[in-house]
Amino acid sequence: MQINLSHKILHFKKPAKTSRGEYSEHSMIIISMLSDDGKRIGLGECAPLPDLSADREAYTTLSAVSTLIKEALSSENYAEVLRPYPALLFALESAMYDFQQNPILYDTPFAKGCVGIPTNGLVWMASYDEMLKQVKEKLLAGFKCIKLKIGAIDWEEEMRLISTVRARFSPDTLQLRVDANGAFTPDEAMEKLKELSRYSIHSIEQPIKQYQWYDMERLCRESPVPIALDEELIGVNTLEEKRMLLDTIRPQFIVVKPTLHGGITGTMEWVSEATKRGIGSWLTSALESNIGLRNVALLAARIYNVTPENAHTVMPQGLGTGLLYKDNIEMDIELRGSKLWRWETEEAF
């Protein structure tokens, strides 16, 4: 088996804006595993997010990544060695599973093209008119769950947008999620959560910045809107740390991104520990290319046991990012309406 590394930069069709700033491009490293006869291939993507991923400084050169991979594969447990490097762990695990066609990811109805995974429609921060336009586009495409990025434009405008959408669509017909990306201060957060509660919001992701466990625990306990942790999970790599965080903060949900939160191994640990505590969860991409997006989807299909019979009851996942780039990599996945599908094909890379 040969392992090859290559670097690629993807460019957004429009800048992706959050309360932390905006992205116009995304740098990634592709891991390709080739059989000696060149007939089998496995693909993984290492794509940490600037200013967010805990391991973002570890991949400055391909040689640095190559060294980490060699050290990990020479050990008895490469996943354990790479715990501090979740983006690389996700890439290496994904490539391994793809190369082996491991049944954990590939023996599911989704992997066989028999069912699509429900996906939320993502609405990026912009002006009121532009966000409303995005909402209308998602609704016309058939999305039953829409996620709004909030916290960067005028608060009253954001509330007006949410009010407009909710006035037209009841909670029975449209699920509304919001993502603040830590935009609120602990002192103002509860008042904003009370305002949001008037509109039957399903959940809010990361209302305040991470590492404020005392304040986050209080908000999760008292908030009229269910809270989902996202950035809070970054850098929490060991099983003991994960248990401590969940036991301390007790959120209603966690939103797990394999690139940020521990690869395939870490994601399954997060979901398992959350489930034991009655905490809900869903998976989402971290703006990867279609390589990473496919692997997140394959993992979500396994974790949540998505079948043709129960797909309508599965919580919508965050898998609608494949259309964000001008120059995405063609893979065997496709967003059809509000569901992400995979079909059997030859390797597209």
PDB file of C-alpha atoms in Angstrom, residues 32-212:
ATOM      1  CA  SER A  32      -4.756   8.945  -0.884  1.00  0.00           C
ATOM      2  CA  MET A  33      -4.126   5.271  -0.132  1.00  0.00           C
ATOM      3  CA  LEU A  34      -3.300   3.165  -3.171  1.00  0.00           C
ATOM      4  CA  SER A  35      -2.960  -0.601  -3.409  1.00  0.00           C
ATOM      5  CA  ASP A  36       0.280  -1.861  -4.891  1.00  0.00           C
ATOM      6  CA  ASP A  37      -1.533  -2.790  -8.095  1.00  0.00           C
ATOM      7  CA  GLY A  38      -3.189   0.629  -8.240  1.00  0.00           C
ATOM      8  CA  LYS A  39      -6.697  -0.830  -8.338  1.00  0.00           C
ATOM      9  CA  ARG A  40      -7.878   0.207  -4.890  1.00  0.00           C
ATOM     10  CA  ILE A  41      -7.936   3.675  -3.422  1.00  0.00           C
ATOM     11  CA  GLY A  42      -8.915   5.210  -0.108  1.00  0.00           C
ATOM     12  CA  LEU A  43      -9.479   8.918   0.391  1.00  0.00           C
ATOM     13  CA  GLY A  44      -9.416  11.138   3.463  1.00  0.00           C
ATOM     14  CA  GLU A  45      -9.330  14.883   3.996  1.00  0.00           C
ATOM     15  CA  CYS A  46      -7.431  16.867   6.615  1.00  0.00           C
ATOM     16  CA  ALA A  47      -9.003  20.331   6.606  1.00  0.00           C
ATOM     17  CA  PRO A  48      -8.709  22.192   9.934  1.00  0.00           C
ATOM     18  CA  LEU A  49     -10.474  25.536  10.232  1.00  0.00           C
ATOM     19  CA  PRO A  50      -8.300  28.626  10.786  1.00  0.00           C
ATOM     20  CA  ASP A  51      -8.741  30.257  14.210  1.00  0.00           C
ATOM     21  CA  LEU A  52     -10.975  27.382  15.344  1.00  0.00           C
ATOM     22  CA  SER A  53      -9.354  23.942  15.090  1.00  0.00           C
ATOM     23  CA  ALA A  54      -7.182  23.108  18.088  1.00  0.00           C
ATOM     24  CA  ASP A  55      -4.674  21.363  15.793  1.00  0.00           C
ATOM     25  CA  ARG A  56      -4.559  23.973  13.019  1.00  0.00           C
ATOM     26  CA  GLU A  57      -0.826  24.690  13.426  1.00  0.00           C
ATOM     27  CA  ALA A  58       0.215  21.038  13.076  1.00  0.00           C
ATOM     28  CA  TYR A  59      -0.140  20.804   9.303  1.00  0.00           C
ATOM     29  CA  THR A  60       2.040  23.628   7.995  1.00  0.00           C
ATOM     30  CA  THR A  61       3.830  21.371   5.484  1.00  0.00           C
ATOM     31  CA  LEU A  62       3.178  18.041   3.795  1.00  0.00           C
ATOM     32  CA  SER A  63       6.364  16.709   5.346  1.00  0.00           C
ATOM     33  CA  ALA A  64       5.042  17.519   8.837  1.00  0.00           C
ATOM     34  CA  VAL A  65       1.834  15.620   8.058  1.00  0.00           C
ATOM     35  CA  SER A  66       3.810  12.720   6.618  1.00  0.00           C
ATOM     36  CA  THR A  67       5.876  12.502   9.795  1.00  0.00           C
ATOM     37  CA  LEU A  68       2.759  12.408  11.991  1.00  0.00           C
ATOM     38  CA  ILE A  69       1.241   9.659   9.837  1.00  0.00           C
ATOM     39  CA  LYS A  70       4.391   7.531   9.959  1.00  0.00           C
ATOM     40  CA  GLU A  71       4.629   7.876  13.733  1.00  0.00           C
ATOM     41  CA  ALA A  72       0.971   6.968  14.158  1.00  0.00           C
ATOM     42  CA  LEU A  73       1.045   3.949  11.851  1.00  0.00           C
ATOM     43  CA  SER A  74       4.184   2.603  13.514  1.00  0.00           C
ATOM     44  CA  SER A  75       2.337   2.407  16.835  1.00  0.00           C
ATOM     45  CA  GLU A  76      -0.065  -0.253  18.054  1.00  0.00           C
ATOM     46  CA  ASN A  77      -3.022   2.178  18.041  1.00  0.00           C
ATOM     47  CA  TYR A  78      -2.794   5.017  15.529  1.00  0.00           C
ATOM     48  CA  ALA A  79      -6.100   6.521  16.648  1.00  0.00           C
ATOM     49  CA  GLU A  80      -4.799   6.909  20.187  1.00  0.00           C
ATOM     50  CA  VAL A  81      -1.577   8.547  18.990  1.00  0.00           C
ATOM     51  CA  LEU A  82      -3.539  11.028  16.859  1.00  0.00           C
ATOM     52  CA  ARG A  83      -6.062  12.091  19.523  1.00  0.00           C
ATOM     53  CA  PRO A  84      -4.444  15.574  19.731  1.00  0.00           C
ATOM     54  CA  TYR A  85      -4.811  15.881  15.920  1.00  0.00           C
ATOM     55  CA  PRO A  86      -8.517  15.372  15.157  1.00  0.00           C
ATOM     56  CA  ALA A  87      -8.415  16.690  11.573  1.00  0.00           C
ATOM     57  CA  LEU A  88      -5.608  14.301  10.637  1.00  0.00           C
ATOM     58  CA  LEU A  89      -7.182  11.439  12.587  1.00  0.00           C
ATOM     59  CA  PHE A  90     -10.437  11.905  10.645  1.00  0.00           C
ATOM     60  CA  ALA A  91      -8.523  11.965   7.351  1.00  0.00           C
ATOM     61  CA  LEU A  92      -6.456   8.870   8.118  1.00  0.00           C
ATOM     62  CA  GLU A  93      -9.368   6.868   9.528  1.00  0.00           C
ATOM     63  CA  SER A  94     -11.533   7.817   6.547  1.00  0.00           C
ATOM     64  CA  ALA A  95      -8.856   6.798   4.054  1.00  0.00           C
ATOM     65  CA  MET A  96      -8.285   3.503   5.894  1.00  0.00           C
ATOM     66  CA  TYR A  97     -11.989   2.673   6.031  1.00  0.00           C
ATOM     67  CA  ASP A  98     -12.427   3.642   2.384  1.00  0.00           C
ATOM     68  CA  PHE A  99      -9.442   1.557   1.287  1.00  0.00           C
ATOM     69  CA  GLN A 100     -10.720  -1.450   3.234  1.00  0.00           C
ATOM     70  CA  GLN A 101     -14.393  -0.779   2.413  1.00  0.00           C
ATOM     71  CA  ASN A 102     -14.865  -1.314   6.137  1.00  0.00           C
ATOM     72  CA  PRO A 103     -18.462  -2.397   6.881  1.00  0.00           C
ATOM     73  CA  ILE A 104     -18.690   0.123   9.726  1.00  0.00           C
ATOM     74  CA  LEU A 105     -19.101   2.833   7.067  1.00  0.00           C
ATOM     75  CA  TYR A 106     -19.898   0.921   3.898  1.00  0.00           C
ATOM     76  CA  ASP A 107     -22.434  -1.705   4.959  1.00  0.00           C
ATOM     77  CA  THR A 108     -25.388   0.652   5.394  1.00  0.00           C
ATOM     78  CA  PRO A 109     -28.420   1.476   3.228  1.00  0.00           C
ATOM     79  CA  PHE A 110     -27.008   4.977   2.652  1.00  0.00           C
ATOM     80  CA  ALA A 111     -23.626   3.657   1.497  1.00  0.00           C
ATOM     81  CA  LYS A 112     -25.442   1.357  -0.935  1.00  0.00           C
ATOM     82  CA  GLY A 113     -27.511   4.203  -2.360  1.00  0.00           C
ATOM     83  CA  CYS A 114     -30.811   2.974  -0.915  1.00  0.00           C
ATOM     84  CA  VAL A 115     -31.697   5.982   1.250  1.00  0.00           C
ATOM     85  CA  GLY A 116     -30.896   9.672   1.597  1.00  0.00           C
ATOM     86  CA  ILE A 117     -29.934  11.330   4.874  1.00  0.00           C
ATOM     87  CA  PRO A 118     -32.180  14.213   6.042  1.00  0.00           C
ATOM     88  CA  THR A 119     -30.206  17.460   6.006  1.00  0.00           C
ATOM     89  CA  ASN A 120     -30.803  20.933   7.386  1.00  0.00           C
ATOM     90  CA  GLY A 121     -30.745  23.913   5.032  1.00  0.00           C
ATOM     91  CA  LEU A 122     -27.959  26.281   6.070  1.00  0.00           C
ATOM     92  CA  VAL A 123     -28.569  30.045   5.854  1.00  0.00           C
ATOM     93  CA  TRP A 124     -25.409  32.135   6.145  1.00  0.00           C
ATOM     94  CA  MET A 125     -25.148  35.550   7.734  1.00  0.00           C
ATOM     95  CA  ALA A 126     -25.890  38.414   5.385  1.00  0.00           C
ATOM     96  CA  SER A 127     -28.298  41.329   5.155  1.00  0.00           C
ATOM     97  CA  TYR A 128     -31.943  40.800   6.080  1.00  0.00           C
ATOM     98  CA  ASP A 129     -33.001  40.656   2.426  1.00  0.00           C
ATOM     99  CA  GLU A 130     -30.224  38.268   1.438  1.00  0.00           C
ATOM    100  CA  MET A 131     -30.919  35.931   4.364  1.00  0.00           C
ATOM    101  CA  LEU A 132     -34.636  35.947   3.564  1.00  0.00           C
ATOM    102  CA  LYS A 133     -33.768  35.078  -0.026  1.00  0.00           C
ATOM    103  CA  GLN A 134     -31.665  32.148   1.198  1.00  0.00           C
ATOM    104  CA  VAL A 135     -34.538  30.944   3.401  1.00  0.00           C
ATOM    105  CA  LYS A 136     -36.948  31.019   0.452  1.00  0.00           C
ATOM    106  CA  GLU A 137     -34.492  29.048  -1.686  1.00  0.00           C
ATOM    107  CA  LYS A 138     -34.157  26.376   1.002  1.00  0.00           C
ATOM    108  CA  LEU A 139     -37.898  26.095   1.433  1.00  0.00           C
ATOM    109  CA  LEU A 140     -38.450  25.779  -2.324  1.00  0.00           C
ATOM    110  CA  ALA A 141     -35.839  23.017  -2.367  1.00  0.00           C
ATOM    111  CA  GLY A 142     -37.937  21.088   0.158  1.00  0.00           C
ATOM    112  CA  PHE A 143     -36.003  21.543   3.404  1.00  0.00           C
ATOM    113  CA  LYS A 144     -38.037  20.882   6.554  1.00  0.00           C
ATOM    114  CA  CYS A 145     -35.278  22.102   8.866  1.00  0.00           C
ATOM    115  CA  ILE A 146     -33.419  25.392   8.437  1.00  0.00           C
ATOM    116  CA  LYS A 147     -30.399  26.552  10.398  1.00  0.00           C
ATOM    117  CA  LEU A 148     -29.730  30.290  10.627  1.00  0.00           C
ATOM    118  CA  LYS A 149     -26.344  31.745  11.470  1.00  0.00           C
ATOM    119  CA  ILE A 150     -26.976  34.659  13.847  1.00  0.00           C
ATOM    120  CA  GLY A 151     -25.016  37.127  15.942  1.00  0.00           C
ATOM    121  CA  ALA A 152     -23.204  39.258  13.360  1.00  0.00           C
ATOM    122  CA  ILE A 153     -25.821  41.618  11.907  1.00  0.00           C
ATOM    123  CA  ASP A 154     -28.268  43.809  13.805  1.00  0.00           C
ATOM    124  CA  TRP A 155     -30.103  41.739  16.428  1.00  0.00           C
ATOM    125  CA  GLU A 156     -33.465  43.341  15.697  1.00  0.00           C
ATOM    126  CA  GLU A 157     -33.059  42.490  12.011  1.00  0.00           C
ATOM    127  CA  GLU A 158     -32.302  38.881  12.898  1.00  0.00           C
ATOM    128  CA  MET A 159     -35.390  38.721  15.092  1.00  0.00           C
ATOM    129  CA  ARG A 160     -37.458  40.249  12.292  1.00  0.00           C
ATOM    130  CA  LEU A 161     -36.220  37.562   9.921  1.00  0.00           C
ATOM    131  CA  ILE A 162     -37.013  34.745  12.349  1.00  0.00           C
ATOM    132  CA  SER A 163     -40.422  36.276  13.073  1.00  0.00           C
ATOM    133  CA  THR A 164     -41.189  36.498   9.355  1.00  0.00           C
ATOM    134  CA  VAL A 165     -40.275  32.869   8.755  1.00  0.00           C
ATOM    135  CA  ARG A 166     -42.136  31.568  11.790  1.00  0.00           C
ATOM    136  CA  ALA A 167     -45.260  33.586  10.921  1.00  0.00           C
ATOM    137  CA  ARG A 168     -45.472  31.725   7.628  1.00  0.00           C
ATOM    138  CA  PHE A 169     -44.411  28.269   8.787  1.00  0.00           C
ATOM    139  CA  SER A 170     -45.473  26.594  12.026  1.00  0.00           C
ATOM    140  CA  PRO A 171     -43.132  24.362  14.072  1.00  0.00           C
ATOM    141  CA  ASP A 172     -45.069  21.377  12.713  1.00  0.00           C
ATOM    142  CA  THR A 173     -44.002  22.181   9.158  1.00  0.00           C
ATOM    143  CA  LEU A 174     -40.584  23.780   9.652  1.00  0.00           C
ATOM    144  CA  GLN A 175     -37.910  23.197  12.277  1.00  0.00           C
ATOM    145  CA  LEU A 176     -35.793  26.274  13.009  1.00  0.00           C
ATOM    146  CA  ARG A 177     -32.282  26.022  14.414  1.00  0.00           C
ATOM    147  CA  VAL A 178     -29.940  28.931  15.089  1.00  0.00           C
ATOM    148  CA  ASP A 179     -26.171  29.030  15.518  1.00  0.00           C
ATOM    149  CA  ALA A 180     -24.615  31.932  17.416  1.00  0.00           C
ATOM    150  CA  ASN A 181     -20.997  30.704  17.220  1.00  0.00           C
ATOM    151  CA  GLY A 182     -20.406  32.172  20.699  1.00  0.00           C
ATOM    152  CA  ALA A 183     -21.638  35.652  19.757  1.00  0.00           C
ATOM    153  CA  PHE A 184     -23.407  36.475  23.049  1.00  0.00           C
ATOM    154  CA  THR A 185     -21.864  37.486  26.341  1.00  0.00           C
ATOM    155  CA  PRO A 186     -22.871  35.527  29.467  1.00  0.00           C
ATOM    156  CA  ASP A 187     -24.668  38.595  30.834  1.00  0.00           C
ATOM    157  CA  GLU A 188     -26.849  39.168  27.758  1.00  0.00           C
ATOM    158  CA  ALA A 189     -27.374  35.585  26.646  1.00  0.00           C
ATOM    159  CA  MET A 190     -30.437  34.754  28.767  1.00  0.00           C
ATOM    160  CA  GLU A 191     -32.387  37.780  27.567  1.00  0.00           C
ATOM    161  CA  LYS A 192     -31.666  36.864  23.952  1.00  0.00           C
ATOM    162  CA  LEU A 193     -32.640  33.260  24.591  1.00  0.00           C
ATOM    163  CA  LYS A 194     -35.965  34.460  26.003  1.00  0.00           C
ATOM    164  CA  GLU A 195     -36.564  36.508  22.874  1.00  0.00           C
ATOM    165  CA  LEU A 196     -35.787  33.516  20.669  1.00  0.00           C
ATOM    166  CA  SER A 197     -38.130  31.283  22.660  1.00  0.00           C
ATOM    167  CA  ARG A 198     -41.121  33.193  21.258  1.00  0.00           C
ATOM    168  CA  TYR A 199     -40.486  31.550  17.896  1.00  0.00           C
ATOM    169  CA  SER A 200     -40.377  27.852  18.821  1.00  0.00           C
ATOM    170  CA  ILE A 201     -36.684  27.457  18.094  1.00  0.00           C
ATOM    171  CA  HIS A 202     -35.537  23.836  18.074  1.00  0.00           C
ATOM    172  CA  SER A 203     -32.080  24.660  19.462  1.00  0.00           C
ATOM    173  CA  ILE A 204     -29.308  27.218  19.579  1.00  0.00           C
ATOM    174  CA  GLU A 205     -25.696  26.232  19.011  1.00  0.00           C
ATOM    175  CA  GLN A 206     -23.009  27.701  21.231  1.00  0.00           C
ATOM    176  CA  PRO A 207     -24.720  30.891  22.509  1.00  0.00           C
ATOM    177  CA  ILE A 208     -21.559  32.014  24.377  1.00  0.00           C
ATOM    178  CA  LYS A 209     -17.883  31.377  23.730  1.00  0.00           C
ATOM    179  CA  GLN A 210     -16.395  28.095  24.882  1.00  0.00           C
ATOM    180  CA  TYR A 211     -14.399  27.542  28.087  1.00  0.00           C
ATOM    181  CA  GLN A 212     -17.017  29.280  30.267  1.00  0.00           C
TER     182      GLN A 212
END
